[in-house]
Short mmCIF file of C-alpha atoms and ligand atoms in Angstrom, two decimals:
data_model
loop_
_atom_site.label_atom_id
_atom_site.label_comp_id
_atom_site.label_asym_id
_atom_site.label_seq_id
_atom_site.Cartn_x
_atom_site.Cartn_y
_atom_site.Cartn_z
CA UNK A 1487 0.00 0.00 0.00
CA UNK A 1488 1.49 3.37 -1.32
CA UNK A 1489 0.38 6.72 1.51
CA UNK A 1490 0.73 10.17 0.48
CA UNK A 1491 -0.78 12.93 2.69
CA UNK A 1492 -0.99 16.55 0.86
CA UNK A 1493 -1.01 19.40 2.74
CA UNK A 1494 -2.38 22.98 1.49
CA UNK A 1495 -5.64 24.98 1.01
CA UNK A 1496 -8.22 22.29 -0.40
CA UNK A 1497 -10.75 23.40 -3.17
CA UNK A 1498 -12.70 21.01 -4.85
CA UNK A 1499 -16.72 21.62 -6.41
CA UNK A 1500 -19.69 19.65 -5.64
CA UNK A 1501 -22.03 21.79 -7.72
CA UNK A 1502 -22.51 23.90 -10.80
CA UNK A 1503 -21.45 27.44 -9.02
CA UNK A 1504 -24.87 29.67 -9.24
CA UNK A 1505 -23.54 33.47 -9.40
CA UNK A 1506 -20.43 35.18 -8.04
CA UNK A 1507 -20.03 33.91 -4.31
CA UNK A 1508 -22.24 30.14 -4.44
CA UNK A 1509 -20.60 29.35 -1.03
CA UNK A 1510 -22.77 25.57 -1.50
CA UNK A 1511 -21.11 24.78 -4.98
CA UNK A 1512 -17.95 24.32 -3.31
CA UNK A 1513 -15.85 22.76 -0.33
CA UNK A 1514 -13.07 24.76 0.33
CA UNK A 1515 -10.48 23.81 3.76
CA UNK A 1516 -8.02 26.40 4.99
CA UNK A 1517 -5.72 24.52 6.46
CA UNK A 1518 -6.54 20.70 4.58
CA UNK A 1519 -5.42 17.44 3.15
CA UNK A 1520 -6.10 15.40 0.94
CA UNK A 1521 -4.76 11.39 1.62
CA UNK A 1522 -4.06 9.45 -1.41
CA UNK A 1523 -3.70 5.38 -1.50
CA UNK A 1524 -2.80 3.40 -4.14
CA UNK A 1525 -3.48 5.89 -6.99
CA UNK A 1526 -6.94 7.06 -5.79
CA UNK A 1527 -8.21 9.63 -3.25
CA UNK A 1528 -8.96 8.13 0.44
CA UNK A 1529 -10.11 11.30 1.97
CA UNK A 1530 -9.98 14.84 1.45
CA UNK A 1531 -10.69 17.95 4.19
CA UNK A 1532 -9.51 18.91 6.96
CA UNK A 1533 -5.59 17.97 7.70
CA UNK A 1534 -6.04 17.38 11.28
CA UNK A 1535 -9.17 14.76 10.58
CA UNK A 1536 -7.54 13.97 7.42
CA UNK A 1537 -4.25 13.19 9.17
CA UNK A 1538 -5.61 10.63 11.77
CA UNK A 1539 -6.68 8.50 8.74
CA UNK A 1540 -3.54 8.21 7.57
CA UNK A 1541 -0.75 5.31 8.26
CA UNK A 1542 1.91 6.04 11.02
CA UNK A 1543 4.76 6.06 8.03
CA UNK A 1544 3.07 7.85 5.64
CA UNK A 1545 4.83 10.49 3.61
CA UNK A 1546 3.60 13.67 3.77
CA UNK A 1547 4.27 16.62 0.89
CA UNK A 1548 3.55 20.08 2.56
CA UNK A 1549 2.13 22.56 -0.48
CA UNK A 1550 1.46 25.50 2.45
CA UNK A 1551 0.22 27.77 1.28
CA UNK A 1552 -0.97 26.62 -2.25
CA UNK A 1553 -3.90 25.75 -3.49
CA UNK A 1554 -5.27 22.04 -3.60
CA UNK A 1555 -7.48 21.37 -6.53
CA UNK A 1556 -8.27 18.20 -9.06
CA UNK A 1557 -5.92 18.15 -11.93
CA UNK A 1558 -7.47 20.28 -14.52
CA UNK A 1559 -9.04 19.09 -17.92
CA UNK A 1560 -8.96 19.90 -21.62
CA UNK A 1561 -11.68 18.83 -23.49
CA UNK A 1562 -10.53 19.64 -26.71
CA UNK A 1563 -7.00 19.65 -28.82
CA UNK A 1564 -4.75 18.51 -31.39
CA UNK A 1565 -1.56 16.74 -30.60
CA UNK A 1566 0.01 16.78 -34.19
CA UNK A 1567 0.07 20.56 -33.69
CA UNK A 1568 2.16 21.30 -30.53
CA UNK A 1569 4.94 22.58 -32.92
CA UNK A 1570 2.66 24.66 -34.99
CA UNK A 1571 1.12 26.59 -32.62
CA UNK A 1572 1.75 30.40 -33.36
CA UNK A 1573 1.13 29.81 -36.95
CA UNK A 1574 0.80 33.51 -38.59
CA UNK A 1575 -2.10 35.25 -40.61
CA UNK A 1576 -4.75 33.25 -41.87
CA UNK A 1577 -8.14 32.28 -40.54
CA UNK A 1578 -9.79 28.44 -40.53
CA UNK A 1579 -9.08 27.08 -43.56
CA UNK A 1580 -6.50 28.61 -45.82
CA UNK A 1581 -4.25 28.36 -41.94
CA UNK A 1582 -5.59 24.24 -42.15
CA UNK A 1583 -4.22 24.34 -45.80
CA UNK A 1584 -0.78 25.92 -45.35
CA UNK A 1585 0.09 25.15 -41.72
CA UNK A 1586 -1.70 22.43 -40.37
CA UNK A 1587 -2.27 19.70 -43.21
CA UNK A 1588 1.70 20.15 -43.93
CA UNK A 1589 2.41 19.85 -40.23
CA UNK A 1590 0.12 16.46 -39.60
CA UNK A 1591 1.87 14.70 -42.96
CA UNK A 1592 5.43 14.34 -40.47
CA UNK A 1593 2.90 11.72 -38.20
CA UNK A 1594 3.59 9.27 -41.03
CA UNK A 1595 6.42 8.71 -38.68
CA UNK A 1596 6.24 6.26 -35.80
CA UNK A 1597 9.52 8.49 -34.10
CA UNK A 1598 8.19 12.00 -34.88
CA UNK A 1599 5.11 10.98 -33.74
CA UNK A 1600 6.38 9.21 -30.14
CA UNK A 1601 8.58 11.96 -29.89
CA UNK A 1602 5.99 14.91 -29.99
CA UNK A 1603 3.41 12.73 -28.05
CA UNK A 1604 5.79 12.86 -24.82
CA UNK A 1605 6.38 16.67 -25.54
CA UNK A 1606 2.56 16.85 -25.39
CA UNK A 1607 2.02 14.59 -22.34
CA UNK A 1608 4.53 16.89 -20.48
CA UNK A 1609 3.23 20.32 -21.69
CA UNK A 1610 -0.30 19.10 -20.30
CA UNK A 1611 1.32 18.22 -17.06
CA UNK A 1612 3.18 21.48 -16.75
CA UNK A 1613 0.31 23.50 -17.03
CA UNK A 1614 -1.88 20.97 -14.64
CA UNK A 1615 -3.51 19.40 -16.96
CA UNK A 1616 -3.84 15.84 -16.26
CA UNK A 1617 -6.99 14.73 -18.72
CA UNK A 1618 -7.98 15.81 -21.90
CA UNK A 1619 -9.85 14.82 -25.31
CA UNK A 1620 -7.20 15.20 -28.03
CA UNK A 1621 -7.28 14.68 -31.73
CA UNK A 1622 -4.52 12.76 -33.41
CA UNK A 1623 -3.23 12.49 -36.91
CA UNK A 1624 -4.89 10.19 -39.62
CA UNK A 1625 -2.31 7.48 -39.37
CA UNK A 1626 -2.52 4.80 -36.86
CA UNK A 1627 1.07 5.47 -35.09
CA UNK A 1628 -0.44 8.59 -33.97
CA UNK A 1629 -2.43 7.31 -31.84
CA UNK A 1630 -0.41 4.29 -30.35
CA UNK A 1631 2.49 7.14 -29.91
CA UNK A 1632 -0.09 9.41 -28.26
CA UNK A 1633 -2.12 6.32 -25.84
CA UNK A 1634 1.82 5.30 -25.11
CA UNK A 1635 2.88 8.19 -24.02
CA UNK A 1636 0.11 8.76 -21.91
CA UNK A 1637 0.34 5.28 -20.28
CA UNK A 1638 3.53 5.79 -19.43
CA UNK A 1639 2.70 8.61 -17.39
CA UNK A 1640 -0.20 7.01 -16.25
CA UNK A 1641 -2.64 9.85 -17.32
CA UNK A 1642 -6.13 9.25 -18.25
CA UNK A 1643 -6.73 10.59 -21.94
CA UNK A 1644 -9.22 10.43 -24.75
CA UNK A 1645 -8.28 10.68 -28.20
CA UNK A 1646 -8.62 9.00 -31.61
CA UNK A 1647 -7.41 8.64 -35.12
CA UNK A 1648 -8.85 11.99 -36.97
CA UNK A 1649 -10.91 10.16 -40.40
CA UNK A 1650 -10.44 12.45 -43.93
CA UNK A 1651 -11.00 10.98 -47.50
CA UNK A 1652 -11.39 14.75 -49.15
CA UNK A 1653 -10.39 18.25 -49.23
CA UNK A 1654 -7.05 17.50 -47.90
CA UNK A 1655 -3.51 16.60 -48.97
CA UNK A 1656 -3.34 12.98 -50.28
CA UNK A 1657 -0.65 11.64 -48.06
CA UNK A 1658 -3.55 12.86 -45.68
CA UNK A 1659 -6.37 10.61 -46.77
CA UNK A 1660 -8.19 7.71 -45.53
CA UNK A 1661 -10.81 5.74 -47.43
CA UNK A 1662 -14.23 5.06 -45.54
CA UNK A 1663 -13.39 1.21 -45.27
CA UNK A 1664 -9.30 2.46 -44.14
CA UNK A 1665 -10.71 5.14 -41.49
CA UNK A 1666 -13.42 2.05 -40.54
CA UNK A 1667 -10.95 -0.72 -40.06
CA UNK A 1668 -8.28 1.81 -38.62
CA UNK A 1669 -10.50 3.41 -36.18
CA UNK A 1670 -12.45 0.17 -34.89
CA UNK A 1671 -8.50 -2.06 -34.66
CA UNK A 1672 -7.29 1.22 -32.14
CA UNK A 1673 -10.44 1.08 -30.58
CA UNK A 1674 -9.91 -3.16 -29.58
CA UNK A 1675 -6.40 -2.10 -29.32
CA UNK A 1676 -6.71 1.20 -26.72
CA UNK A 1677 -10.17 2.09 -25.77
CA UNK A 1678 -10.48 0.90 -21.93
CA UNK A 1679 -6.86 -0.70 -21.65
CA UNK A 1680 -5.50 1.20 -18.22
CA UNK A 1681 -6.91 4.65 -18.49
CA UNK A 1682 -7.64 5.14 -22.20
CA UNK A 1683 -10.32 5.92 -23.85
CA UNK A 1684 -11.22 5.96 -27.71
CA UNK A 1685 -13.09 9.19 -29.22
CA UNK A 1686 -13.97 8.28 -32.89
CA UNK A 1687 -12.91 11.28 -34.69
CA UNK A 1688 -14.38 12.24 -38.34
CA UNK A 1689 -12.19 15.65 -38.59
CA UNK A 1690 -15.30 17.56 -39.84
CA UNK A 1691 -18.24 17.71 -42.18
CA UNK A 1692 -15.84 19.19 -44.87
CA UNK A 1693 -13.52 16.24 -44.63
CA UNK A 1694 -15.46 13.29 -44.86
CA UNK A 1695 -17.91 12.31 -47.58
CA UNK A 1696 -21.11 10.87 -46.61
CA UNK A 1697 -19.82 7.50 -47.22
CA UNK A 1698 -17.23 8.37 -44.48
CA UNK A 1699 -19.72 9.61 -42.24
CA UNK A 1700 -22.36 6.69 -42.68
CA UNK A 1701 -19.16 4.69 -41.58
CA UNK A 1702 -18.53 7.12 -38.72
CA UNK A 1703 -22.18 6.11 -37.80
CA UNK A 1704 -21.65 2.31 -37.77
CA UNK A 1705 -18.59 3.01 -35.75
CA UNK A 1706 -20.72 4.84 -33.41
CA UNK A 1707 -23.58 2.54 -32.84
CA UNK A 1708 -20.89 -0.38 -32.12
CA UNK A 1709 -19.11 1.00 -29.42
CA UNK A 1710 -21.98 3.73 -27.48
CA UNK A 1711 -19.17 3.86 -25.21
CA UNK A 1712 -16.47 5.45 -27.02
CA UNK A 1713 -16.37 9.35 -27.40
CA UNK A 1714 -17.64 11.46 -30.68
CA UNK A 1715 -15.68 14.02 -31.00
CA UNK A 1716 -15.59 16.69 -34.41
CA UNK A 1717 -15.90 20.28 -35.46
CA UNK A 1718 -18.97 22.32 -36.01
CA UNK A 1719 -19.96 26.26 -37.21
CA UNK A 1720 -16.37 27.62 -36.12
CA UNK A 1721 -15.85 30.12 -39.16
CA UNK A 1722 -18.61 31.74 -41.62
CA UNK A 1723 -16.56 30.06 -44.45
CA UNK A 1724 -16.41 26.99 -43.22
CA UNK A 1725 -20.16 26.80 -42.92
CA UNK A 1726 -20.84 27.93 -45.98
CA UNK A 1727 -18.47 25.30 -47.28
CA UNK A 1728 -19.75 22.38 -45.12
CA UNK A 1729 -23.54 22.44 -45.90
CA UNK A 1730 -22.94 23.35 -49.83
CA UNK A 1731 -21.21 19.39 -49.59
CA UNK A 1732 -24.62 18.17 -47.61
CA UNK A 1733 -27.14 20.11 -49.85
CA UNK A 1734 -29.94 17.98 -48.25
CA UNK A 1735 -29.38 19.10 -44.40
CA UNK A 1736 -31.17 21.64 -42.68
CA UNK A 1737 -28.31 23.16 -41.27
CA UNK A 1738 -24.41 22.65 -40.45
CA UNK A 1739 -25.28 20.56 -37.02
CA UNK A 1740 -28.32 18.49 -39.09
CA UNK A 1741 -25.32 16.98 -40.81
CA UNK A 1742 -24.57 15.53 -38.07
CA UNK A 1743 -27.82 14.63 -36.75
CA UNK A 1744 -28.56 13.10 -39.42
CA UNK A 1745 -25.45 10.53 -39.47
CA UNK A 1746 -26.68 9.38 -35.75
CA UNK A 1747 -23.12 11.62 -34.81
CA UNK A 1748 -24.90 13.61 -31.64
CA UNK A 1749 -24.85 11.41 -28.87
CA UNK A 1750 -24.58 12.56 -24.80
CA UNK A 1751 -20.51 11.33 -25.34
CA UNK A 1752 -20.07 14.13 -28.71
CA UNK A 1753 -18.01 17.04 -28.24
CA UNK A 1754 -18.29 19.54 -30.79
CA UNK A 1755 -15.35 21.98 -31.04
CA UNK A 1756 -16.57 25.39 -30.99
CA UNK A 1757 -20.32 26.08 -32.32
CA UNK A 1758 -19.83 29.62 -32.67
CA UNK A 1759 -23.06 30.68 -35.10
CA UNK A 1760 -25.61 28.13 -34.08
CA UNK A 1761 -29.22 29.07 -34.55
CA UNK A 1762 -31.46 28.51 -31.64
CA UNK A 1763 -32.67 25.36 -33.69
CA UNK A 1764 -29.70 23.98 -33.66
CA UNK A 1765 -28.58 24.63 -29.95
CA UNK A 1766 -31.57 22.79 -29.09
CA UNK A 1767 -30.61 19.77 -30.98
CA UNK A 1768 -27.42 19.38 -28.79
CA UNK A 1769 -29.48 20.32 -25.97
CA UNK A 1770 -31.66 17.19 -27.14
CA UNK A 1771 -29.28 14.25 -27.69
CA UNK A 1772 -26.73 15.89 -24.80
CA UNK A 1773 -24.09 16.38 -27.13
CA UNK A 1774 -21.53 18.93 -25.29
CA UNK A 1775 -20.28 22.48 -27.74
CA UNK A 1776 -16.78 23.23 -26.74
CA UNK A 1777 -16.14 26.93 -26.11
CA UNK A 1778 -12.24 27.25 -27.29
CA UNK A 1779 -11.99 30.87 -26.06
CA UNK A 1780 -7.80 30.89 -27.24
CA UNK A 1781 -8.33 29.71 -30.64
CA UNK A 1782 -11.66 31.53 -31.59
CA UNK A 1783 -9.61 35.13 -30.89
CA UNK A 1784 -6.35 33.38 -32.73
CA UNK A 1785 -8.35 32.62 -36.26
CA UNK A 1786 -10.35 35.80 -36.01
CA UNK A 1787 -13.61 32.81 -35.87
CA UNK A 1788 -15.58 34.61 -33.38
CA UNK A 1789 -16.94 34.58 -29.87
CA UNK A 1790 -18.87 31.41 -28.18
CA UNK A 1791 -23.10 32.51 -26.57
CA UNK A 1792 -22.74 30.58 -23.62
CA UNK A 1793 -25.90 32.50 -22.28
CA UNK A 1794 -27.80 31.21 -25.38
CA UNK A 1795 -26.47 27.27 -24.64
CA UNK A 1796 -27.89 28.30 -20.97
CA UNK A 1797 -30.74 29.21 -21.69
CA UNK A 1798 -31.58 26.44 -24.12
CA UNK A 1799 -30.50 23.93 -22.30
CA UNK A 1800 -27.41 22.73 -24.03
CA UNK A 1801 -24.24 21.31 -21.96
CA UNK A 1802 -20.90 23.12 -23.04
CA UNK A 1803 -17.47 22.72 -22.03
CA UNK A 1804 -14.01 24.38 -22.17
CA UNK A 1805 -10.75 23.76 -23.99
CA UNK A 1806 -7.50 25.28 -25.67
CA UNK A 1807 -8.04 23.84 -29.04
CA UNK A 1808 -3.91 23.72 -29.28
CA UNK A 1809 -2.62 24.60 -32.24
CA UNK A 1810 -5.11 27.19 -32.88
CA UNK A 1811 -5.39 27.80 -29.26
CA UNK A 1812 -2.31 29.77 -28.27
CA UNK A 1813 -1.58 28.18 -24.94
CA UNK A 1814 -1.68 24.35 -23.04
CA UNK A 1815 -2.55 26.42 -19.77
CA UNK A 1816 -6.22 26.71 -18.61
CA UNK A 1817 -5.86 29.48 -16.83
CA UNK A 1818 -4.39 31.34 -19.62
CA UNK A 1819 -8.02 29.67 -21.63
CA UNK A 1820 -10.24 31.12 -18.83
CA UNK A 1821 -8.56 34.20 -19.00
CA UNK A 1822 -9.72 34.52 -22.85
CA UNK A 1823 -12.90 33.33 -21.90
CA UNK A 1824 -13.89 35.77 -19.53
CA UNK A 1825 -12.88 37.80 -22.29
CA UNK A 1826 -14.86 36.57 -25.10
CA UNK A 1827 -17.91 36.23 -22.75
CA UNK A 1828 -17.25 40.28 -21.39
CA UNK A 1829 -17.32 41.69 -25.25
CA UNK A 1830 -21.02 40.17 -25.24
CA UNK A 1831 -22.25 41.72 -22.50
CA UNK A 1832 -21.66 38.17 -20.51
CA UNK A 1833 -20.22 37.05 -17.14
CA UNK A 1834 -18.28 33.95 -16.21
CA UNK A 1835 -17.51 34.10 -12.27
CA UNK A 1836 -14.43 32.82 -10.79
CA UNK A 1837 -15.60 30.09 -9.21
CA UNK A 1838 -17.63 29.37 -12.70
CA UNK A 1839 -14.32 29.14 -14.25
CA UNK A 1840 -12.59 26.95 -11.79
CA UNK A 1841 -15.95 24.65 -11.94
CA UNK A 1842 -15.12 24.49 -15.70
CA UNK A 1843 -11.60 23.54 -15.41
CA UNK A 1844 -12.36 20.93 -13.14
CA UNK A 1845 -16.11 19.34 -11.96
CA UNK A 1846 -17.58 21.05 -14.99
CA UNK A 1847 -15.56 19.45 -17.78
CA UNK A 1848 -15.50 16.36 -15.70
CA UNK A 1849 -19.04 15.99 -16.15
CA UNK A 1850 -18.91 17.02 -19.98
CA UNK A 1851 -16.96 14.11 -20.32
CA UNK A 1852 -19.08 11.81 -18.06
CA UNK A 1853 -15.90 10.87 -15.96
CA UNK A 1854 -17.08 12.97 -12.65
CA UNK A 1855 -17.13 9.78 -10.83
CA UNK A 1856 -13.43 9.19 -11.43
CA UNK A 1857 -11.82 13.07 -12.01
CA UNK A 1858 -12.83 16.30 -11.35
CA UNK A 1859 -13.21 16.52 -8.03
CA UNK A 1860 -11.36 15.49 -4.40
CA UNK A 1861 -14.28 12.96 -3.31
CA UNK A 1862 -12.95 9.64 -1.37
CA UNK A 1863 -12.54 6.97 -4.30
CA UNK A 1864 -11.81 9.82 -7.33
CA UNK A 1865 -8.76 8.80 -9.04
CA UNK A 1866 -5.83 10.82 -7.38
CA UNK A 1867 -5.00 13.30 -10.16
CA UNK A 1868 -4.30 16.59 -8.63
CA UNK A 1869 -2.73 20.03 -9.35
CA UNK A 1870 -0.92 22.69 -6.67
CA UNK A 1871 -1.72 26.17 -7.46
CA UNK A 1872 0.51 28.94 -6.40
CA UNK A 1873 -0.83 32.46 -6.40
CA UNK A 1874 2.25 33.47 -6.33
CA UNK A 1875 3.65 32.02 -9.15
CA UNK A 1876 5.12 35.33 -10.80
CA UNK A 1877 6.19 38.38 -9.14
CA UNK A 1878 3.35 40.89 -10.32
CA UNK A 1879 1.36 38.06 -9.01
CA UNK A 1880 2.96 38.40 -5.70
CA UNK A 1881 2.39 42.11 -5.44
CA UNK A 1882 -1.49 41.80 -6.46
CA UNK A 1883 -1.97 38.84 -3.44
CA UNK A 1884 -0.96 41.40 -0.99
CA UNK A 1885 -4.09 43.16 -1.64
CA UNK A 1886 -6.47 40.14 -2.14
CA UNK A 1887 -9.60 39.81 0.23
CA UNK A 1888 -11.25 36.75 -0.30
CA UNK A 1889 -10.69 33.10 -2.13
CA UNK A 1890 -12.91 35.16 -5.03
CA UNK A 1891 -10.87 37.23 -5.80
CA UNK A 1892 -7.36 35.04 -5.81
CA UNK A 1893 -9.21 32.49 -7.80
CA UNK A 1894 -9.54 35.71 -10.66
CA UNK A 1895 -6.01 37.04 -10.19
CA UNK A 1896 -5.13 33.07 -10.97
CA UNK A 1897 -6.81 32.67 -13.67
CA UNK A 1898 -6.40 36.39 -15.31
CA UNK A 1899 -2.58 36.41 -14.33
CA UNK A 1900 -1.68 32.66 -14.29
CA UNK A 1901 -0.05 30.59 -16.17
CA UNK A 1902 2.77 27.12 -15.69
CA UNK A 1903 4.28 29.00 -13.71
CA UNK A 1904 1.83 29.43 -11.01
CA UNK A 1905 1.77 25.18 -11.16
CA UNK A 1906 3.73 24.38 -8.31
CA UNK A 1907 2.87 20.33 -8.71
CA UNK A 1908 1.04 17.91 -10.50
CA UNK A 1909 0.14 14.56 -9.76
CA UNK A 1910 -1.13 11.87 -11.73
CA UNK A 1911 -2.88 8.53 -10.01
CA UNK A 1912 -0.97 9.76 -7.08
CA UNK A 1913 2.28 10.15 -8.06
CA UNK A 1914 4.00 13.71 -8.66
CA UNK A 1915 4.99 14.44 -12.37
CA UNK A 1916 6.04 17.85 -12.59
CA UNK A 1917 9.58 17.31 -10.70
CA UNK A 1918 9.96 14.49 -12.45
CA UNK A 1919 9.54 16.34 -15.85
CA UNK A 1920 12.08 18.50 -14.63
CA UNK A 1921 15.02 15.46 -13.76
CA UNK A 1922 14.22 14.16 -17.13
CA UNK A 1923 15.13 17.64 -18.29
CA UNK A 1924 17.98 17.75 -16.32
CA UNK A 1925 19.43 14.20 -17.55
CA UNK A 1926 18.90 15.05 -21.43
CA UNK A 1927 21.15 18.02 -20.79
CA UNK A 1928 23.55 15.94 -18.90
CA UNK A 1929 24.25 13.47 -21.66
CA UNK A 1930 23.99 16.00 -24.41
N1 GUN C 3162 -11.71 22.24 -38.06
C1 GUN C 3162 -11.28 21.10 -38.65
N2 GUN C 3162 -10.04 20.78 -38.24
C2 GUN C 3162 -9.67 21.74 -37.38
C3 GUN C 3162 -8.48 21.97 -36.62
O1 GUN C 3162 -7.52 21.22 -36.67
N3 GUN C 3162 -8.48 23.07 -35.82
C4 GUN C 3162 -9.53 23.93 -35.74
N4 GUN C 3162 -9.47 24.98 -34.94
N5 GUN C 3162 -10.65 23.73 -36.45
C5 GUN C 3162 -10.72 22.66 -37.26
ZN1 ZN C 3163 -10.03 21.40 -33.06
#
């Protein structure tokens, strides 16, 4: 039996936070613990109750006076493009054409590939990031390099082979039957072995032909348990583009609909121009939009109503989108999202965005029983948040009032920096990163 007792300020959500100060959506402890065993969470509050429960040799890692939260969570990215982030100029699909398909043709290669999938693993882990929904490349390798790399960090992550048979490069393209037989021989292969889990990935509408997307929808209705994930109304063009291939549907998301795509396990990168009637859809079949606040200011695509998917009734969940999100941090995301969200006239509280990050997305993904949150038998992944991370930081905390108002200077001034730990399934990562580091150099 492995025992590790963390010490620090303990914040973890029960609830949906209901306006700016929702003391009931959330269990904070001043001076708390949280007692981990054997990869999972044995009890979390406060440090001297906390303490008793704990074995006489247990080792204890003091994180005084940071914060204690569950290991955030990225609902949405793209692994192949973690080098081609920052890419200049263009907006959704001439920067797909010059940056991004040239950039996903080096996945061909199994060492590329395992060698950008640790870089990725690590980058999530820096910025506390310990789950997220990711896409991969079209080949295969991709995604054994990507499920590798995250078993050998023990991380739980979602991802899947992205399908294409048009509008792309060649040396890009599946067939229906490839992106079929690929998708459902990764899925035996990965989904449910350790902590993985398959999302079966048609890129977008503009990408597939129906006779991809009526395989997509066998795919679907043989394994209800994988995810969905794909893109939807991001950029006017794209729209336009997207339904003049599907003449027949009523609308970008009825393409969808109507290939049995929108289950309660679809995430939908970034539904920007959604009509009410289409809102309501995803509201209908619980499929989740992904607000992407980084990469909808990066394109120039627009800014995510998450008043209208409130007021319809549609779930919604956040994510950096990397490469066309600018940054692997969260906190740098709900930064831009309080910011896309203020231009409209819209609010997102602090405690709103640290639901997000954490319980919220958790329950996007349907996972809230395992991540998410510091409940006794949640898997132990868990990320220590200094305040204090940079020294303008510093200067603002001296003039901080409440855990309100640190939880905005976090996530308006944050970023790796301010991640003083990670740990995944118990064990601390971000150290480790940094020995690895440390080692490369050495034999350099
Ligand atoms: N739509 C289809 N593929 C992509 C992608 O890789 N990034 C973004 N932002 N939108 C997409
Ligand atoms: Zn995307």
């Amino acid at each position: 039996m492995t025992e590790l007792l963390i010490r620090g300020r303990v914040l973890t959500f029960v609830n949906e936070p209901q306006g700016i100060d929702d003391a009931a959506s959330y269990r904070y402890v001043e001076d708390g613990a949280v007692l981990m065993r054997n990869g999972k969470v044995a009890m979390a509050g406060e440090h001297a109750e906390v303490s008793r429960m704990a074995a006489p040799s247990v080792t204890v890692a003091d994180h005084r006076p940071h914060l204690v939260l569950p290991g955030l969570i990225d609902t949405h990215l793209h692994f192949p493009q973690t080098q081609a982030i920052a890419s200049y100029g263009a907006q959704l699909l001439e920067w797909l054409n010059t940056y991004i398909f040239v950039e996903e043709q080096k996945f061909a290669q199994a060492e590329h590939a395992a060698f950008i999938a640790g870089r990725f693993m690590d980058e999530l882990l820096s910025n506390g990031t310990t789950t997220a929904a990711a896409y991969c490349s079209v080949h295969p390798q991709s995604v054994d390099a990507y499920f590798t790399a995250a078993e050998q960090r023990g991380m739980l992550m979602i991802g899947g082979k992205v399908m294409m048979d048009r509008n792309a490069p060649d040396a890009l393209k599946d067939t229906p039957q490839q992106g079929y037989d690929e998708t459902k021989r990764l899925i035996g292969k990965w989904h449910g072995r350790g902590r993985a889990h398959y999302a079966i990935s048609p890129r977008f509408a503009i990408t597939s032909t129906p006779e991809q997307m009526e395989m997509s929808r066998a795919l679907v209705a043989e394994h209800r348990d994988c995810y969905v994930q794909t893109h939807l109304s991001e950029n006017r063009d794209e729209i336009a583009f997207a339904t003049s291939l599907y003449p027949d549907a009523k609308d970008y998301t009825d393409i969808y609909a109507r290939y049995d795509l929108l289950t309660n396990r679809t995430l939908l990168g970034h539904c920007i121009y959604l009509s009410d009637r289409e809102i309501s859809v995803l509201a209908e079949t619980g499929a989740v939009g992904v607000f992407c606040p980084t990469s909808n200011l990066f394109l120039g695509s627009g800014l995510f109503d998450r008043d209208r998917f409130d007021r319809l009734g549609a779930r919604w969940s956040v994510a950096t989108d990397v490469g066309a999100g600018t940054s692997f941090s969260m906190l740098e995301t709900m930064d831009e999202a309080y910011k896309v969200l203020h231009l409209q006239g819209q609010r997102l509280s602090p405690l709103n965005s640290f639901y997000r990050m954490t319980l919220g997305n958790a329950r996007a993904l349907r996972l809230q029983d395992r991540i998410g949150s510091l409940h006794a038998g949640a898997d132990a992944d868990i990320v220590i948040l200094d305040s204090r991370g940079k020294s303008a930081m510093e200067l603002r905390m001296r003039t901080a009032q409440s855990l309100v108002e640190e939880l905005f200077i976090l996530q308006t001034m944050g970023d790796d920096r301010c991640v003083a730990e990670v740990y995944v399934a118990g064990k601390a990562m971000k150290g480790r990163k940094v020995v690895a580091a440390r080692r490369e150099l050495e034999t350099a």
